[in-house]
């Protein structure tokens, strides 16, 4: 009897990461949930197991390379890695942006993805059929005012995915990049504006049906579950109301 394939999801404590973990578990993977907030991922693992699926929680900061390397020792074979951990801080112009915010966004979005991917690549290769998903953003493909630091980090993550795909072609590992546009989750905008819920709400004000975490998770799960010879290099997903990073239809 074949072993249940394992999928690691980073940043699984909320939003897209949590939704992706639920959907991959329902698709037949044993999901390993990682995030810094241990209580959140343990509760999610319990929820997934109560639904009859397989899940394990592992508290992890993806920017801590020693911790990531220790985590990776648990895997000799791995089917899927979803690099979801990341996020945005602030919306200041380049002229006044806080370098500490830029540094933190780069460390989380780019170096965190690099750390986990490097550490788990041997297990993904060893599986004979591995998939790496890098959750970037439309911010990784176009600029917008007030997004300099986040845009720079997501461009870095996009280039990481594109370069890795070139470098490991011929190995049994796919590299998939999913780049969402406007997604309304419980925490993304609130974290970006440091808890200012009024500012966070304005991001989505008047927008008819922004994407949900489940929409993006569905897209990730679809890409992961394509036949092994099919690689979804880049999938950009936006709500219908959003034509570009700076062109959004608002009803009010």
Coordinates of C-alpha atoms in Angstrom, one line a residue:
X1 CA 0.0 0.0 0.0
X2 CA 1.4 3.4 -1.1
X3 CA 2.2 5.9 1.7
X4 CA 0.0 9.0 1.9
X5 CA 1.8 11.9 0.1
X6 CA 3.0 14.7 2.4
X7 CA 2.4 18.4 1.8
X8 CA 4.1 21.1 3.9
X9 CA 2.3 24.4 4.1
X10 CA 4.2 27.4 5.5
X11 CA 2.3 30.3 7.1
X12 CA -0.6 28.0 7.8
X13 CA -2.0 29.7 10.8
X14 CA -4.6 31.8 8.9
X15 CA -5.8 33.1 5.6
X16 CA -4.6 31.4 2.4
X17 CA -2.2 29.1 4.2
X18 CA -4.9 27.7 6.4
X19 CA -7.4 27.4 3.5
X20 CA -4.7 25.6 1.4
X21 CA -4.0 23.1 4.2
X22 CA -7.7 22.3 4.5
X23 CA -8.1 21.7 0.7
X24 CA -4.9 19.7 0.3
X25 CA -5.9 17.5 3.2
X26 CA -9.3 16.9 1.6
X27 CA -7.4 16.1 -1.7
X28 CA -5.7 13.2 0.1
X29 CA -2.4 14.7 1.4
X30 CA -1.1 14.4 4.9
X31 CA -0.5 18.1 5.6
X32 CA 2.2 19.5 7.8
X33 CA 1.2 22.9 9.1
X34 CA 4.0 25.4 9.9
X35 CA 3.7 28.9 11.3
X36 CA 5.0 30.8 14.3
X37 CA 1.7 30.7 16.1
X38 CA 1.6 27.2 17.6
X39 CA -1.8 27.5 19.1
X40 CA -3.4 28.4 15.7
X41 CA -1.8 25.5 13.7
X42 CA -2.5 23.0 16.5
X43 CA -6.2 24.0 16.4
X44 CA -6.3 23.7 12.6
X45 CA -4.6 20.3 12.7
X46 CA -7.3 19.2 15.2
X47 CA -10.0 20.5 12.9
X48 CA -8.6 18.7 9.8
X49 CA -8.2 15.4 11.8
X50 CA -11.8 15.8 13.0
X51 CA -12.9 16.0 9.4
X52 CA -11.2 12.6 8.8
X53 CA -8.0 13.8 7.2
X54 CA -4.3 13.7 8.3
X55 CA -2.5 16.7 9.7
X56 CA 0.5 17.6 11.9
X57 CA 1.4 21.0 13.4
X58 CA 5.0 22.2 13.7
X59 CA 5.8 25.7 15.1
X60 CA 8.4 27.3 12.8
X61 CA 9.8 30.7 11.9
X62 CA 10.9 30.4 8.2
X63 CA 13.5 33.2 8.7
X64 CA 15.3 31.0 11.3
X65 CA 17.6 28.9 9.1
X66 CA 18.8 26.6 11.9
X67 CA 15.2 25.9 12.9
X68 CA 14.2 25.2 9.2
X69 CA 17.2 22.8 8.8
X70 CA 16.1 21.0 11.9
X71 CA 12.5 20.7 10.6
X72 CA 13.7 19.3 7.3
X73 CA 15.5 16.4 9.0
X74 CA 12.0 14.8 9.5
X75 CA 11.5 14.3 5.8
X76 CA 13.2 11.7 3.5
X77 CA 10.5 12.1 0.9
X78 CA 8.1 15.0 0.4
X79 CA 5.4 15.4 -2.3
X80 CA 4.5 19.1 -2.0
X81 CA 5.9 22.3 -0.5
X82 CA 3.6 25.4 -0.4
X83 CA 5.7 28.5 0.3
X84 CA 2.9 30.7 1.6
X85 CA 4.6 32.5 4.6
X86 CA 5.0 36.2 3.9
X87 CA 3.1 39.4 4.1
X88 CA 3.2 43.2 3.8
X89 CA 4.1 46.0 6.1
X90 CA 3.2 49.6 5.6
X91 CA 2.1 51.5 2.5
X92 CA 4.5 54.5 2.6
X93 CA 6.2 55.9 -0.5
X94 CA 9.8 55.1 -1.3
X95 CA 10.9 58.5 -0.1
X96 CA 9.7 57.9 3.5
X97 CA 9.4 54.1 3.8
X98 CA 10.9 52.5 6.9
X99 CA 14.0 50.4 5.9
X100 CA 13.2 48.1 8.8
X101 CA 9.8 47.2 7.2
X102 CA 11.5 46.6 3.8
X103 CA 14.1 44.4 5.5
X104 CA 11.4 42.4 7.3
X105 CA 9.4 41.9 4.2
X106 CA 12.4 40.7 2.3
X107 CA 13.4 38.3 5.1
X108 CA 10.0 36.8 5.3
X109 CA 8.9 36.7 1.7
X110 CA 12.2 35.9 0.0
X111 CA 14.7 34.6 2.5
X112 CA 12.1 32.5 4.2
X113 CA 11.0 31.0 0.9
X114 CA 14.7 30.3 0.1
X115 CA 15.4 28.7 3.5
X116 CA 12.5 26.3 3.3
X117 CA 13.0 25.5 -0.3
X118 CA 16.7 24.8 0.0
X119 CA 16.2 22.7 3.1
X120 CA 13.4 20.5 1.7
X121 CA 14.5 20.3 -2.0
X122 CA 16.4 17.0 -1.4
X123 CA 13.2 15.4 0.0
X124 CA 11.1 16.8 -2.8
X125 CA 13.6 15.4 -5.3
X126 CA 13.9 12.1 -3.4
X127 CA 10.1 11.6 -3.7
X128 CA 10.5 11.2 -7.5
X129 CA 7.5 13.5 -8.0
X130 CA 7.8 16.7 -6.1
X131 CA 6.0 20.0 -6.4
X132 CA 7.1 23.4 -5.1
X133 CA 4.5 26.1 -4.9
X134 CA 5.6 29.7 -4.4
X135 CA 2.8 32.0 -3.5
X136 CA 3.9 35.4 -4.8
X137 CA 1.5 38.2 -5.8
X138 CA 0.5 40.4 -8.6
X139 CA 2.8 42.8 -6.8
X140 CA 5.6 40.5 -8.1
X141 CA 4.8 41.4 -11.6
X142 CA 3.8 45.1 -11.6
X143 CA 4.3 48.1 -9.4
X144 CA 1.9 50.5 -7.6
X145 CA 2.3 53.6 -5.5
X146 CA 2.8 53.0 -1.8
X147 CA 3.9 49.4 -2.4
X148 CA 7.6 49.8 -3.0
X149 CA 8.9 47.5 -0.2
X150 CA 6.3 44.8 -0.7
X151 CA 6.6 45.0 -4.5
X152 CA 10.4 44.6 -4.3
X153 CA 10.1 41.6 -2.0
X154 CA 7.4 39.9 -4.2
X155 CA 9.5 40.6 -7.4
X156 CA 12.3 38.8 -5.6
X157 CA 10.1 35.9 -4.8
X158 CA 9.0 35.7 -8.5
X159 CA 12.6 35.7 -9.7
X160 CA 13.4 33.0 -7.2
X161 CA 10.7 30.8 -8.6
X162 CA 11.6 31.5 -12.2
X163 CA 15.3 30.9 -11.7
X164 CA 14.8 27.7 -9.7
X165 CA 12.7 26.3 -12.4
X166 CA 15.5 26.9 -14.9
X167 CA 18.1 25.4 -12.6
X168 CA 16.3 22.1 -11.7
X169 CA 14.8 21.3 -15.1
X170 CA 15.3 17.6 -15.7
X171 CA 14.7 16.7 -12.1
X172 CA 11.4 15.2 -10.9
X173 CA 10.3 18.5 -9.2
X174 CA 7.9 21.1 -10.6
X175 CA 8.0 24.8 -9.6
X176 CA 4.6 26.5 -9.7
X177 CA 4.1 30.2 -9.0
X178 CA 0.6 31.4 -8.0
X179 CA 0.2 35.2 -8.0
X180 CA -3.0 36.4 -6.4
X181 CA -4.4 39.9 -6.8
X182 CA -6.8 41.5 -4.3
X183 CA -7.6 38.9 -1.7
X184 CA -9.7 39.8 1.4
X185 CA -8.6 37.8 4.4
X186 CA -8.9 38.4 8.2
X187 CA -5.3 39.5 8.6
X188 CA -3.4 40.6 5.5
X189 CA -4.4 44.3 5.3
X190 CA -4.8 44.6 9.1
X191 CA -1.2 43.4 9.6
X192 CA 0.0 45.7 6.8
X193 CA -1.6 48.7 8.6
X194 CA -0.5 47.5 12.1
X195 CA -3.9 46.8 13.4
X196 CA -5.7 49.9 11.9
X197 CA -8.9 48.2 10.9
X198 CA -10.3 51.4 9.4
X199 CA -7.4 51.7 6.9
X200 CA -7.6 47.9 6.2
X201 CA -11.3 48.2 5.4
X202 CA -10.7 50.9 2.9
X203 CA -8.5 48.6 0.8
X204 CA -11.7 46.6 -0.1
X205 CA -14.2 49.4 0.1
X206 CA -16.8 49.3 -2.7
X207 CA -15.2 46.3 -4.4
X208 CA -17.7 43.7 -5.4
X209 CA -16.4 40.3 -4.3
X210 CA -12.7 40.4 -3.8
X211 CA -11.0 37.0 -3.8
X212 CA -11.2 34.9 -0.7
X213 CA -8.6 32.7 0.9
X214 CA -10.6 29.7 -0.3
X215 CA -10.5 31.0 -3.9
X216 CA -6.7 31.1 -3.9
X217 CA -6.4 27.7 -2.1
X218 CA -8.6 26.2 -4.7
X219 CA -6.3 27.5 -7.4
X220 CA -3.2 26.1 -5.6
X221 CA -4.8 22.7 -5.1
X222 CA -5.9 22.6 -8.7
X223 CA -2.3 23.3 -9.9
X224 CA -0.8 20.8 -7.5
X225 CA -3.1 18.0 -8.5
X226 CA -2.5 18.3 -12.2
X227 CA -0.7 15.2 -13.8
X228 CA 3.0 15.1 -13.0
X229 CA 4.1 16.1 -16.5
X230 CA 1.9 19.3 -16.4
X231 CA 3.6 22.3 -14.8
X232 CA 1.6 25.5 -14.2
X233 CA 4.6 27.9 -14.4
X234 CA 2.7 31.0 -13.5
X235 CA -1.0 31.5 -12.6
X236 CA -2.3 35.0 -12.0
X237 CA -5.6 35.1 -10.3
X238 CA -7.6 38.3 -9.6
X239 CA -11.2 39.2 -8.8
X240 CA -13.3 40.2 -11.8
X241 CA -13.4 43.8 -10.3
X242 CA -9.6 44.2 -10.5
X243 CA -8.0 44.8 -13.9
X244 CA -4.6 45.6 -12.6
X245 CA -2.8 46.5 -9.4
X246 CA -4.0 50.1 -9.8
X247 CA -7.2 49.6 -11.7
X248 CA -10.1 48.4 -9.5
X249 CA -13.8 48.9 -10.1
X250 CA -15.5 50.2 -6.9
X251 CA -19.2 50.7 -6.6
X252 CA -18.9 53.5 -4.1

